[in-house]
CSV table of N, CA and C and ligand atoms in Angstrom, one decimal:
chain,number,residue,atom,x,y,z
M,64,MET,N,2.1,-14.4,17.3
M,64,MET,CA,1.2,-13.4,17.9
M,64,MET,C,1.3,-12.0,17.2
M,65,THR,N,0.2,-11.3,17.1
M,65,THR,CA,0.2,-10.1,16.4
M,65,THR,C,0.7,-9.0,17.2
M,66,TYR,N,1.8,-8.3,16.8
M,66,TYR,CA,2.3,-7.2,17.5
M,66,TYR,C,1.4,-5.9,17.3
M,67,LYS,N,1.1,-5.2,18.4
M,67,LYS,CA,0.2,-4.1,18.4
M,67,LYS,C,0.9,-2.9,18.9
M,68,ASP,N,0.9,-1.8,18.2
M,68,ASP,CA,1.5,-0.5,18.6
M,68,ASP,C,0.3,0.3,19.2
M,69,PRO,N,0.4,0.7,20.5
M,69,PRO,CA,-0.7,1.3,21.2
M,69,PRO,C,-1.1,2.7,20.6
M,70,ASP,N,-0.1,3.3,19.8
M,70,ASP,CA,-0.4,4.6,19.3
M,70,ASP,C,-0.8,4.6,17.8
M,71,CYS,N,-1.0,3.3,17.3
M,71,CYS,CA,-1.2,3.2,15.8
M,71,CYS,C,-2.7,3.0,15.5
M,72,ILE,N,-3.3,3.9,14.7
M,72,ILE,CA,-4.7,3.8,14.3
M,72,ILE,C,-5.0,2.5,13.6
M,73,PHE,N,-4.1,2.0,12.7
M,73,PHE,CA,-4.4,0.8,12.0
M,73,PHE,C,-4.4,-0.4,12.9
M,74,CYS,N,-3.5,-0.4,13.9
M,74,CYS,CA,-3.5,-1.5,14.9
M,74,CYS,C,-4.8,-1.5,15.6
M,75,LYS,N,-5.3,-0.3,16.0
M,75,LYS,CA,-6.6,-0.3,16.7
M,75,LYS,C,-7.8,-0.8,15.8
M,76,ILE,N,-7.7,-0.4,14.5
M,76,ILE,CA,-8.7,-0.9,13.6
M,76,ILE,C,-8.6,-2.5,13.5
M,77,ALA,N,-7.4,-3.0,13.4
M,77,ALA,CA,-7.2,-4.4,13.2
M,77,ALA,C,-7.6,-5.2,14.5
M,78,ALA,N,-7.5,-4.5,15.6
M,78,ALA,CA,-8.0,-5.1,16.9
M,78,ALA,C,-9.5,-4.9,17.1
M,79,GLY,N,-10.2,-4.2,16.2
M,79,GLY,CA,-11.6,-4.0,16.4
M,79,GLY,C,-11.9,-2.9,17.4
M,80,GLU,N,-10.9,-2.1,17.8
M,80,GLU,CA,-11.2,-1.0,18.8
M,80,GLU,C,-11.7,0.2,18.1
M,81,ILE,N,-11.5,0.4,16.8
M,81,ILE,CA,-12.0,1.5,16.0
M,81,ILE,C,-12.7,0.9,14.8
M,82,PRO,N,-13.9,1.4,14.5
M,82,PRO,CA,-14.6,0.8,13.3
M,82,PRO,C,-14.0,1.1,12.0
M,83,CYS,N,-14.3,0.3,11.0
M,83,CYS,CA,-13.9,0.5,9.7
M,83,CYS,C,-14.9,-0.1,8.7
M,84,ALA,N,-14.8,0.4,7.4
M,84,ALA,CA,-15.7,-0.2,6.4
M,84,ALA,C,-15.0,-1.4,5.9
M,85,LYS,N,-15.0,-2.5,6.6
M,85,LYS,CA,-14.3,-3.7,6.3
M,85,LYS,C,-14.8,-4.4,5.0
M,86,VAL,N,-13.9,-4.8,4.1
M,86,VAL,CA,-14.3,-5.6,2.9
M,86,VAL,C,-13.7,-7.0,2.9
M,87,TYR,N,-12.7,-7.3,3.7
M,87,TYR,CA,-12.1,-8.6,3.7
M,87,TYR,C,-11.1,-8.8,4.8
M,88,GLU,N,-11.1,-10.0,5.3
M,88,GLU,CA,-10.1,-10.3,6.4
M,88,GLU,C,-9.6,-11.7,6.2
M,89,SER,N,-8.3,-11.9,6.4
M,89,SER,CA,-7.8,-13.3,6.4
M,89,SER,C,-7.1,-13.4,7.8
M,90,GLU,N,-6.4,-14.5,7.9
M,90,GLU,CA,-5.7,-14.7,9.2
M,90,GLU,C,-4.7,-13.6,9.5
M,91,SER,N,-4.0,-13.1,8.5
M,91,SER,CA,-2.9,-12.2,8.8
M,91,SER,C,-3.2,-10.8,8.2
M,92,CYS,N,-4.2,-10.7,7.3
M,92,CYS,CA,-4.4,-9.4,6.6
M,92,CYS,C,-5.8,-8.9,6.8
M,93,LEU,N,-6.0,-7.6,6.5
M,93,LEU,CA,-7.2,-6.9,6.7
M,93,LEU,C,-7.4,-5.9,5.5
M,94,ALA,N,-8.6,-5.7,5.0
M,94,ALA,CA,-8.8,-4.7,4.0
M,94,ALA,C,-10.1,-3.9,4.3
M,95,PHE,N,-10.0,-2.6,4.2
M,95,PHE,CA,-11.2,-1.8,4.4
M,95,PHE,C,-11.1,-0.5,3.5
M,96,LEU,N,-12.2,0.2,3.4
M,96,LEU,CA,-12.2,1.4,2.5
M,96,LEU,C,-11.5,2.5,3.2
M,97,ASP,N,-10.7,3.3,2.3
M,97,ASP,CA,-10.0,4.5,2.8
M,97,ASP,C,-11.1,5.5,3.1
M,98,ILE,N,-10.9,6.2,4.2
M,98,ILE,CA,-11.9,7.2,4.6
M,98,ILE,C,-11.9,8.5,3.7
M,99,ALA,N,-10.8,8.7,3.0
M,99,ALA,CA,-10.7,9.9,2.1
M,99,ALA,C,-10.2,9.4,0.8
M,100,PRO,N,-11.2,8.8,0.0
M,100,PRO,CA,-10.8,8.0,-1.2
M,100,PRO,C,-10.4,8.9,-2.4
M,101,VAL,N,-9.5,8.4,-3.2
M,101,VAL,CA,-9.2,9.1,-4.5
M,101,VAL,C,-10.5,8.9,-5.4
M,102,HIS,N,-11.0,7.7,-5.4
M,102,HIS,CA,-12.3,7.5,-6.0
M,102,HIS,C,-13.0,6.6,-5.0
M,103,ALA,N,-14.4,6.6,-5.0
M,103,ALA,CA,-15.2,5.7,-4.2
M,103,ALA,C,-14.7,4.2,-4.4
M,104,GLY,N,-14.6,3.5,-3.4
M,104,GLY,CA,-14.1,2.1,-3.5
M,104,GLY,C,-12.6,1.9,-3.3
M,105,HIS,N,-11.9,3.1,-3.2
M,105,HIS,CA,-10.5,3.0,-2.8
M,105,HIS,C,-10.3,2.3,-1.5
M,106,ALA,N,-9.5,1.2,-1.6
M,106,ALA,CA,-9.4,0.3,-0.4
M,106,ALA,C,-8.0,0.3,0.1
M,107,LEU,N,-7.8,-0.1,1.4
M,107,LEU,CA,-6.5,-0.2,2.0
M,107,LEU,C,-6.3,-1.7,2.4
M,108,VAL,N,-5.2,-2.3,2.1
M,108,VAL,CA,-4.9,-3.7,2.4
M,108,VAL,C,-3.6,-3.6,3.3
M,109,LEU,N,-3.7,-4.3,4.5
M,109,LEU,CA,-2.6,-4.2,5.4
M,109,LEU,C,-2.4,-5.5,6.2
M,110,PRO,N,-1.2,-5.8,6.6
M,110,PRO,CA,-1.0,-6.9,7.6
M,110,PRO,C,-1.6,-6.5,8.9
M,111,LYS,N,-2.2,-7.4,9.7
M,111,LYS,CA,-2.8,-7.0,11.0
M,111,LYS,C,-1.7,-6.6,11.9
M,112,ALA,N,-0.5,-7.3,11.8
M,112,ALA,CA,0.6,-7.0,12.7
M,112,ALA,C,1.2,-5.6,12.3
M,113,HIS,N,1.8,-5.0,13.3
M,113,HIS,CA,2.4,-3.7,13.1
M,113,HIS,C,3.8,-3.8,12.6
M,114,HIS,N,4.0,-3.3,11.3
M,114,HIS,CA,5.3,-3.1,10.7
M,114,HIS,C,5.3,-1.8,10.1
M,115,PRO,N,6.2,-0.9,10.4
M,115,PRO,CA,6.1,0.5,10.0
M,115,PRO,C,6.1,0.7,8.5
M,116,THR,N,6.9,0.0,7.7
M,116,THR,CA,7.0,0.2,6.3
M,116,THR,C,7.1,-1.1,5.5
M,117,LEU,N,7.0,-1.0,4.2
M,117,LEU,CA,7.2,-2.2,3.4
M,117,LEU,C,8.5,-2.9,3.7
M,118,LEU,N,9.5,-2.0,4.0
M,118,LEU,CA,10.9,-2.6,4.1
M,118,LEU,C,11.0,-3.4,5.4
M,119,ASP,N,10.0,-3.3,6.3
M,119,ASP,CA,10.1,-4.1,7.5
M,119,ASP,C,9.2,-5.4,7.5
M,120,LEU,N,8.5,-5.6,6.3
M,120,LEU,CA,7.6,-6.7,6.3
M,120,LEU,C,8.3,-8.1,6.2
M,121,PRO,N,7.9,-9.0,7.1
M,121,PRO,CA,8.6,-10.3,7.0
M,121,PRO,C,8.1,-11.1,5.7
M,122,ALA,N,9.1,-11.8,5.2
M,122,ALA,CA,8.8,-12.5,3.9
M,122,ALA,C,7.6,-13.4,3.9
M,123,GLU,N,7.4,-14.0,5.1
M,123,GLU,CA,6.3,-15.0,5.2
M,123,GLU,C,4.9,-14.4,5.1
M,124,LEU,N,4.8,-13.1,5.2
M,124,LEU,CA,3.5,-12.4,4.9
M,124,LEU,C,3.2,-12.3,3.4
M,125,GLY,N,4.2,-12.5,2.6
M,125,GLY,CA,4.1,-12.2,1.2
M,125,GLY,C,3.0,-12.9,0.5
M,126,SER,N,2.8,-14.2,0.7
M,126,SER,CA,1.8,-14.9,0.0
M,126,SER,C,0.4,-14.5,0.4
M,127,ASP,N,0.1,-14.3,1.6
M,127,ASP,CA,-1.2,-13.9,2.1
M,127,ASP,C,-1.5,-12.5,1.6
M,128,LEU,N,-0.5,-11.6,1.7
M,128,LEU,CA,-0.6,-10.2,1.3
M,128,LEU,C,-0.9,-10.1,-0.2
M,129,MET,N,-0.2,-10.9,-1.0
M,129,MET,CA,-0.4,-10.8,-2.5
M,129,MET,C,-1.8,-11.4,-2.9
M,130,GLN,N,-2.1,-12.5,-2.2
M,130,GLN,CA,-3.5,-13.0,-2.5
M,130,GLN,C,-4.6,-12.0,-2.1
M,131,THR,N,-4.4,-11.4,-1.0
M,131,THR,CA,-5.4,-10.4,-0.5
M,131,THR,C,-5.5,-9.2,-1.5
M,132,LEU,N,-4.3,-8.8,-1.9
M,132,LEU,CA,-4.3,-7.6,-2.9
M,132,LEU,C,-5.1,-8.0,-4.2
M,133,ALA,N,-4.8,-9.2,-4.7
M,133,ALA,CA,-5.5,-9.6,-5.9
M,133,ALA,C,-7.0,-9.8,-5.7
M,134,LYS,N,-7.3,-10.5,-4.6
M,134,LYS,CA,-8.8,-10.8,-4.3
M,134,LYS,C,-9.5,-9.5,-4.1
M,135,VAL,N,-9.0,-8.6,-3.3
M,135,VAL,CA,-9.7,-7.4,-3.0
M,135,VAL,C,-9.7,-6.5,-4.3
M,136,GLY,N,-8.6,-6.5,-5.0
M,136,GLY,CA,-8.5,-5.7,-6.2
M,136,GLY,C,-9.6,-6.1,-7.2
M,137,ARG,N,-9.8,-7.4,-7.4
M,137,ARG,CA,-10.8,-7.9,-8.4
M,137,ARG,C,-12.2,-7.4,-7.9
M,138,ALA,N,-12.4,-7.5,-6.6
M,138,ALA,CA,-13.8,-7.1,-6.1
M,138,ALA,C,-14.0,-5.6,-6.2
M,139,VAL,N,-12.9,-4.8,-5.9
M,139,VAL,CA,-13.1,-3.4,-6.0
M,139,VAL,C,-13.4,-3.0,-7.5
M,140,MET,N,-12.7,-3.6,-8.4
M,140,MET,CA,-12.9,-3.3,-9.9
M,140,MET,C,-14.4,-3.7,-10.2
M,141,GLU,N,-14.8,-4.9,-9.8
M,141,GLU,CA,-16.2,-5.3,-10.2
M,141,GLU,C,-17.2,-4.4,-9.5
M,142,ALA,N,-17.0,-4.1,-8.2
M,142,ALA,CA,-18.1,-3.3,-7.5
M,142,ALA,C,-18.2,-1.9,-8.0
M,143,THR,N,-17.1,-1.3,-8.5
M,143,THR,CA,-17.1,0.1,-8.9
M,143,THR,C,-17.2,0.2,-10.4
M,144,GLY,N,-17.1,-0.9,-11.2
M,144,GLY,CA,-17.1,-0.8,-12.6
M,144,GLY,C,-15.9,-0.2,-13.2
M,145,ALA,N,-14.8,-0.3,-12.4
M,145,ALA,CA,-13.5,0.4,-12.8
M,145,ALA,C,-12.9,-0.2,-14.1
M,146,ASP,N,-12.2,0.7,-14.8
M,146,ASP,CA,-11.5,0.2,-16.0
M,146,ASP,C,-10.1,-0.2,-15.7
M,147,GLY,N,-9.6,0.2,-14.6
M,147,GLY,CA,-8.2,-0.1,-14.2
M,147,GLY,C,-8.0,0.0,-12.7
M,148,LEU,N,-6.9,-0.3,-12.2
M,148,LEU,CA,-6.6,-0.4,-10.8
M,148,LEU,C,-5.2,0.0,-10.5
M,149,ASN,N,-4.9,1.0,-9.6
M,149,ASN,CA,-3.6,1.3,-9.2
M,149,ASN,C,-3.3,0.7,-7.9
M,150,LEU,N,-2.1,0.1,-7.7
M,150,LEU,CA,-1.6,-0.3,-6.4
M,150,LEU,C,-0.6,0.7,-6.0
M,151,MET,N,-0.8,1.4,-4.9
M,151,MET,CA,0.1,2.4,-4.4
M,151,MET,C,0.6,2.1,-3.0
M,152,GLN,N,1.8,2.5,-2.7
M,152,GLN,CA,2.3,2.2,-1.4
M,152,GLN,C,3.3,3.2,-1.0
M,153,ASN,N,3.1,3.9,0.1
M,153,ASN,CA,3.9,5.0,0.5
M,153,ASN,C,4.8,4.6,1.7
M,154,ASN,N,6.1,4.9,1.7
M,154,ASN,CA,7.0,4.6,2.8
M,154,ASN,C,7.8,5.8,3.2
M,155,PHE,N,7.6,6.1,4.5
M,155,PHE,CA,8.3,7.3,5.1
M,155,PHE,C,7.6,8.6,4.7
M,156,GLU,N,7.7,9.6,5.5
M,156,GLU,CA,6.9,10.8,5.3
M,156,GLU,C,7.3,11.5,4.0
M,157,ALA,N,8.5,11.5,3.6
M,157,ALA,CA,8.9,12.1,2.4
M,157,ALA,C,8.2,11.5,1.2
M,158,ALA,N,7.7,10.3,1.3
M,158,ALA,CA,6.9,9.7,0.2
M,158,ALA,C,5.5,9.8,0.5
M,159,GLY,N,5.1,10.5,1.5
M,159,GLY,CA,3.6,10.8,1.7
M,159,GLY,C,3.0,9.8,2.7
M,160,GLN,N,3.8,9.0,3.4
M,160,GLN,CA,3.2,8.1,4.4
M,160,GLN,C,2.7,8.8,5.6
M,161,LEU,N,1.4,8.7,5.8
M,161,LEU,CA,0.8,9.4,7.0
M,161,LEU,C,0.6,8.4,8.2
M,162,VAL,N,0.2,7.2,7.8
M,162,VAL,CA,0.0,6.2,8.9
M,162,VAL,C,1.2,5.2,8.8
M,163,HIS,N,1.9,5.1,10.0
M,163,HIS,CA,3.2,4.4,10.0
M,163,HIS,C,2.9,2.9,10.4
M,164,HIS,N,2.0,2.3,9.7
M,164,HIS,CA,1.7,0.9,9.7
M,164,HIS,C,1.6,0.5,8.2
M,165,ALA,N,2.5,-0.3,7.8
M,165,ALA,CA,2.6,-0.6,6.3
M,165,ALA,C,1.2,-1.0,5.7
M,166,HIS,N,0.9,-0.3,4.6
M,166,HIS,CA,-0.4,-0.6,4.0
M,166,HIS,C,-0.3,-0.3,2.5
M,167,PHE,N,-1.2,-0.9,1.8
M,167,PHE,CA,-1.3,-0.8,0.3
M,167,PHE,C,-2.6,-0.1,-0.1
M,168,HIS,N,-2.5,0.8,-1.0
M,168,HIS,CA,-3.8,1.4,-1.6
M,168,HIS,C,-4.2,0.7,-2.8
M,169,LEU,N,-5.4,0.3,-2.9
M,169,LEU,CA,-6.0,-0.2,-4.2
M,169,LEU,C,-6.9,0.9,-4.7
M,170,VAL,N,-6.6,1.6,-5.8
M,170,VAL,CA,-7.4,2.7,-6.3
M,170,VAL,C,-8.0,2.4,-7.6
M,171,PRO,N,-9.4,2.3,-7.6
M,171,PRO,CA,-10.0,2.0,-8.9
M,171,PRO,C,-9.8,3.2,-9.8
M,172,ARG,N,-9.6,2.9,-11.1
M,172,ARG,CA,-9.4,4.0,-12.1
M,172,ARG,C,-10.3,3.9,-13.3
M,173,PHE,N,-10.6,5.0,-13.9
M,173,PHE,CA,-11.6,5.1,-14.9
M,173,PHE,C,-11.0,5.8,-16.1
M,174,GLU,N,-11.4,5.3,-17.3
M,174,GLU,CA,-10.9,5.9,-18.6
M,174,GLU,C,-11.2,7.4,-18.4
M,175,ASP,N,-10.2,8.2,-18.8
M,175,ASP,CA,-10.3,9.7,-18.8
M,175,ASP,C,-10.7,10.3,-17.4
M,176,ASP,N,-10.3,9.6,-16.3
M,176,ASP,CA,-10.6,10.2,-15.0
M,176,ASP,C,-9.6,11.4,-14.7
M,177,GLY,N,-8.7,11.6,-15.5
M,177,GLY,CA,-7.9,12.8,-15.4
M,177,GLY,C,-6.8,12.8,-14.4
M,178,LEU,N,-6.6,11.7,-13.7
M,178,LEU,CA,-5.6,11.6,-12.6
M,178,LEU,C,-4.2,11.3,-13.3
M,179,ARG,N,-3.2,12.1,-13.0
M,179,ARG,CA,-1.9,11.9,-13.5
M,179,ARG,C,-1.0,11.8,-12.3
M,180,LEU,N,-0.6,10.5,-12.1
M,180,LEU,CA,0.1,10.2,-10.8
M,180,LEU,C,1.6,10.4,-10.8
M,181,TRP,N,2.2,10.2,-11.9
M,181,TRP,CA,3.7,10.2,-12.0
M,181,TRP,C,4.2,11.2,-13.0
M,182,PRO,N,4.6,12.4,-12.6
M,182,PRO,CA,5.3,13.2,-13.6
M,182,PRO,C,6.7,12.6,-13.8
M,183,GLN,N,7.1,12.4,-15.1
M,183,GLN,CA,8.3,11.7,-15.3
M,183,GLN,C,9.5,12.6,-15.7
M,184,THR,N,10.7,12.2,-15.5
M,184,THR,CA,11.9,13.0,-15.8
M,184,THR,C,12.8,12.1,-16.7
M,185,ALA,N,14.0,12.5,-17.0
M,185,ALA,CA,14.9,11.7,-17.8
M,185,ALA,C,16.3,11.7,-17.1
M,186,TYR,N,17.1,10.7,-17.4
M,186,TYR,CA,18.5,10.7,-17.0
M,186,TYR,C,19.3,11.6,-17.9
M,187,ASP,N,20.4,12.2,-17.4
M,187,ASP,CA,21.2,13.0,-18.2
M,187,ASP,C,21.8,12.2,-19.4
M,188,ASP,N,22.3,11.0,-19.0
M,188,ASP,CA,22.9,10.1,-20.1
M,188,ASP,C,22.7,8.7,-19.6
M,189,PRO,N,22.9,7.7,-20.5
M,189,PRO,CA,22.8,6.3,-20.2
M,189,PRO,C,23.8,5.9,-19.1
M,190,GLU,N,25.0,6.5,-19.1
M,190,GLU,CA,26.0,6.1,-18.1
M,190,GLU,C,25.5,6.4,-16.7
M,191,GLU,N,24.8,7.5,-16.5
M,191,GLU,CA,24.2,7.8,-15.2
M,191,GLU,C,23.2,6.7,-14.8
M,192,MET,N,22.4,6.3,-15.7
M,192,MET,CA,21.4,5.3,-15.4
M,192,MET,C,22.0,3.9,-15.1
M,193,ASN,N,23.0,3.6,-15.9
M,193,ASN,CA,23.7,2.3,-15.7
M,193,ASN,C,24.5,2.2,-14.5
M,194,GLY,N,25.1,3.4,-14.1
M,194,GLY,CA,25.9,3.5,-12.9
M,194,GLY,C,25.0,3.3,-11.7
M,195,LEU,N,23.8,4.0,-11.7
M,195,LEU,CA,22.9,3.9,-10.6
M,195,LEU,C,22.4,2.4,-10.5
M,196,ALA,N,22.1,1.8,-11.6
M,196,ALA,CA,21.6,0.4,-11.6
M,196,ALA,C,22.6,-0.5,-10.9
M,197,LYS,N,23.9,-0.3,-11.2
M,197,LYS,CA,25.0,-1.1,-10.7
M,197,LYS,C,25.1,-0.8,-9.2
M,198,LYS,N,25.0,0.4,-8.7
M,198,LYS,CA,25.1,0.8,-7.3
M,198,LYS,C,24.0,0.1,-6.5
M,199,ILE,N,22.8,0.2,-7.1
M,199,ILE,CA,21.6,-0.5,-6.4
M,199,ILE,C,21.8,-2.0,-6.4
M,200,ALA,N,22.2,-2.5,-7.5
M,200,ALA,CA,22.3,-4.0,-7.6
M,200,ALA,C,23.3,-4.5,-6.6
M,201,ASP,N,24.4,-3.8,-6.4
M,201,ASP,CA,25.4,-4.2,-5.4
M,201,ASP,C,24.9,-4.1,-4.0
M,202,LEU,N,23.9,-3.3,-3.8
M,202,LEU,CA,23.4,-3.1,-2.4
M,202,LEU,C,22.2,-4.1,-2.1
M,203,VAL,N,21.7,-4.8,-3.1
M,203,VAL,CA,20.6,-5.7,-2.9
M,203,VAL,C,21.1,-6.9,-2.0
M,204,LYS,N,20.5,-7.1,-0.9
M,204,LYS,CA,20.9,-8.2,0.0
M,204,LYS,C,19.9,-9.3,0.1
B,299,LIG,P1,-0.7,6.9,3.6
B,299,LIG,O1,-0.5,8.4,3.2
B,299,LIG,O2,-0.2,6.0,2.6
B,299,LIG,O3,-0.1,6.7,5.0
B,299,LIG,O4,-2.2,6.6,3.7
B,299,LIG,C1,-3.0,6.6,4.9
B,299,LIG,C2,-4.4,6.5,4.4
B,299,LIG,O5,-5.2,6.1,5.5
B,299,LIG,C3,-5.0,7.9,3.9
B,299,LIG,O6,-5.4,7.7,2.6
B,299,LIG,C4,-6.2,8.1,4.9
B,299,LIG,O7,-7.3,8.6,4.2
B,299,LIG,C5,-6.4,6.7,5.4
B,299,LIG,N1,-7.0,6.6,6.8
B,299,LIG,C6,-6.6,7.3,7.9
B,299,LIG,N2,-7.4,6.9,8.9
B,299,LIG,C7,-8.4,6.1,8.5
B,299,LIG,C8,-9.5,5.4,9.0
B,299,LIG,N3,-9.7,5.6,10.4
B,299,LIG,N4,-10.2,4.7,8.2
B,299,LIG,C9,-10.0,4.5,6.9
B,299,LIG,N5,-8.9,5.2,6.3
B,299,LIG,C10,-8.1,5.9,7.1
B,300,LIG,ZN1,0.0,-0.5,13.6
């Protein structure tokens, strides 16, 4: 059974209580256009059930979610004539998450559209990088 959070706008959209520009629906997932797009055709893909972040998603959702992302991603690219596609996903407010129902952004991209998403930095030295890789690896459960 789909868990619904009464204060969650995406739960209300999934339940049909608030309208959306729907582009695809499967048994467990829903996709609709973002109301404030980076580019027209920017779509959101989400599980219908309420899970706050990616870190809370049950593994059994994985297959339907991945298929939905690829299916909708192909359609977004074809419909908009995009040259590329970004998959974006924000978790927690510090990372820019505004709606606390896990969701994925599919953003159509165009040659020379001028968007620069990731300013990059560098590690001080390789030991810092390798040490952090080991710390993370030891914590993967
Ligand atoms: P995030 O910052 O990853 O939590 O993204 C939330 C996204 O949901 C934003 O890009 C909003 O524009 C979008 N959004 C919020 N409310 C709606 C809505 N009712 N219909 C479509 N998109 C929405
Ligand atoms: Zn929700």
